[in-house]
Amino acid sequence: MQINLGEKIKELRKRDKRKQEDLALALGVTNQAVSRWEANGGYPDIEMLPAIANYFHITIDELFGYDSDRQTKLQSYIEQADQMSRQQDPAPLIAFLRNAISEFPSEWQLKYRLANALVSMGYQKSDPDKIVARGCDCFQYNTAYNAQNECWKEATSLFEEVLNREIDDDTRTTVIFSLMYLYSWMGSQESAERTALSQSPVRISREVLLADISGEKSEKYLSEAILGLLHELYKALRTAVMNKDSLSHSQAGLDALLAVIRLYESVFDDGNCGIYHNDMCMLYLHCSSIAVRLHDSEHALSYCETALDHFLKFKQVQGIARLTAPLVSKAKNLSPSIVLLDREWFEKHLQPFPVECADAIRNNPRYAAIFAQ
C-alpha cells in the first residue's frame, strides 16, 4: 500500500502540473513530508486520505489504484457520448456529460466532449445574422455579440483546462484549433495570439522536418509534407479570399482559387484525390459563389457541378486512405482538418444562385443522393 500510494500521489501531482509545495500547502504539511511519501519513505496519516483524494478530485479507492471498475464505467460513458454526438440536438449530450463529469470530475475526455457539444449548442442558440459583423470590406466576427454566448464561454474554459492536461498529440491539435476559432469569434485576440505563438512555425513543423530525412522512409515523409503544406495553403488562401469582399466579389479572387485548384490537379495528376476531394469540393463551391456575384451563371453552374462531383468521390473514399499519384502515393498518415458537408450546407450554398441554376443542380439525377440526404 505504501509503495502504490506514494507513486499514485506523484502521478496525480504531475498529471495536474502541481509542485510538491502546492500539495504540502493545501494539506498543511511540510514539503519534506510530501517528498518522503513520493519516495516511499513513509505515507500520510489515514485521516489525511480524504483531503488528498479531494485535492486531486478522485475517490479514495482511486487514490489506492482500485480503479478497474471505474475505467470500465468511464469508457462506457465515453462510448455513449460519442454515439449521442451524432444526434442533431446537443442538449441531451450536454446533460449526459454534465452528469458523467459530476461522477468523474478529473477526466479530460469527458470535458473535451462537453466543450465540443457546447460549441454546437452555442451555434444553435445564436442568431446567425448577428455572429458576423457587417459593413466593412474584410470579414469580421461580431465579437461583442459572440462574447455574450454562455455556451462558447464555457467551452473556451473547458478547452483551456484540457489543454493543460496530459493528452495525446491529435487531441492537443484539435483543442488548439477549437480554441483559436473560439478566441476569434469572441474577440480574444491576445489569447489567440498567445496560443498561436506558443506553437512551432511552419518551417519546423513535423511534416517539414521529416521531409528532410533520407532513407527508406523519405518518400513517405515527402509525400506527407506535400499533402500537409498543400492543405494548409488551401485553407489560408481560401480564407484570405472569402473573408474580404473586394476579393470574394472579384475576378482576382476567383483566379486565386482557380490557381490553387490547378496546383491540386498537378499533385493529384491521376484524378484520385482521396480524402482531399473534400478540399476540391470546397474550392469549387467558393468559385461558384464568386461567379454568381460576378453574374456569370454559366461558370457558376459548372463550378458547382464539379464541386458536387468531388463530394460524391469523397463519399466513396471515406475510410480509404490510399493515394496513387506519384508525388503522394507513399503517404500513409492522412488526417487533414476538413468540414464535413451535408445537404443543408449545399442548400444554403445554392440560395444566392439564380433560380434556373439552382433548379438545374437539384434536378440533376447525378446529384439526387446528395439532395435526398
Short mmCIF file of C-alpha atoms in Angstrom, two decimals, residues 268-275 277 317 322-325 328:
data_model
loop_
_atom_site.label_atom_id
_atom_site.label_comp_id
_atom_site.label_asym_id
_atom_site.label_seq_id
_atom_site.Cartn_x
_atom_site.Cartn_y
_atom_site.Cartn_z
CA PHE A 268 -3.20 14.54 -57.90
CA ASP A 269 -2.46 14.17 -61.60
CA ASP A 270 -4.32 10.87 -61.91
CA GLY A 271 -7.58 12.36 -60.63
CA ASN A 272 -7.55 10.38 -57.37
CA CYS A 273 -7.59 12.99 -54.61
CA GLY A 274 -8.69 10.56 -51.89
CA ILE A 275 -9.88 12.43 -48.82
CA HIS A 277 -11.67 15.52 -52.82
CA VAL A 317 -13.30 7.08 -50.49
CA ARG A 322 -4.63 5.15 -50.41
CA LEU A 323 -3.47 7.76 -52.93
CA THR A 324 -2.00 6.77 -56.29
CA ALA A 325 -0.50 9.94 -57.81
CA VAL A 328 1.92 11.49 -52.86
#
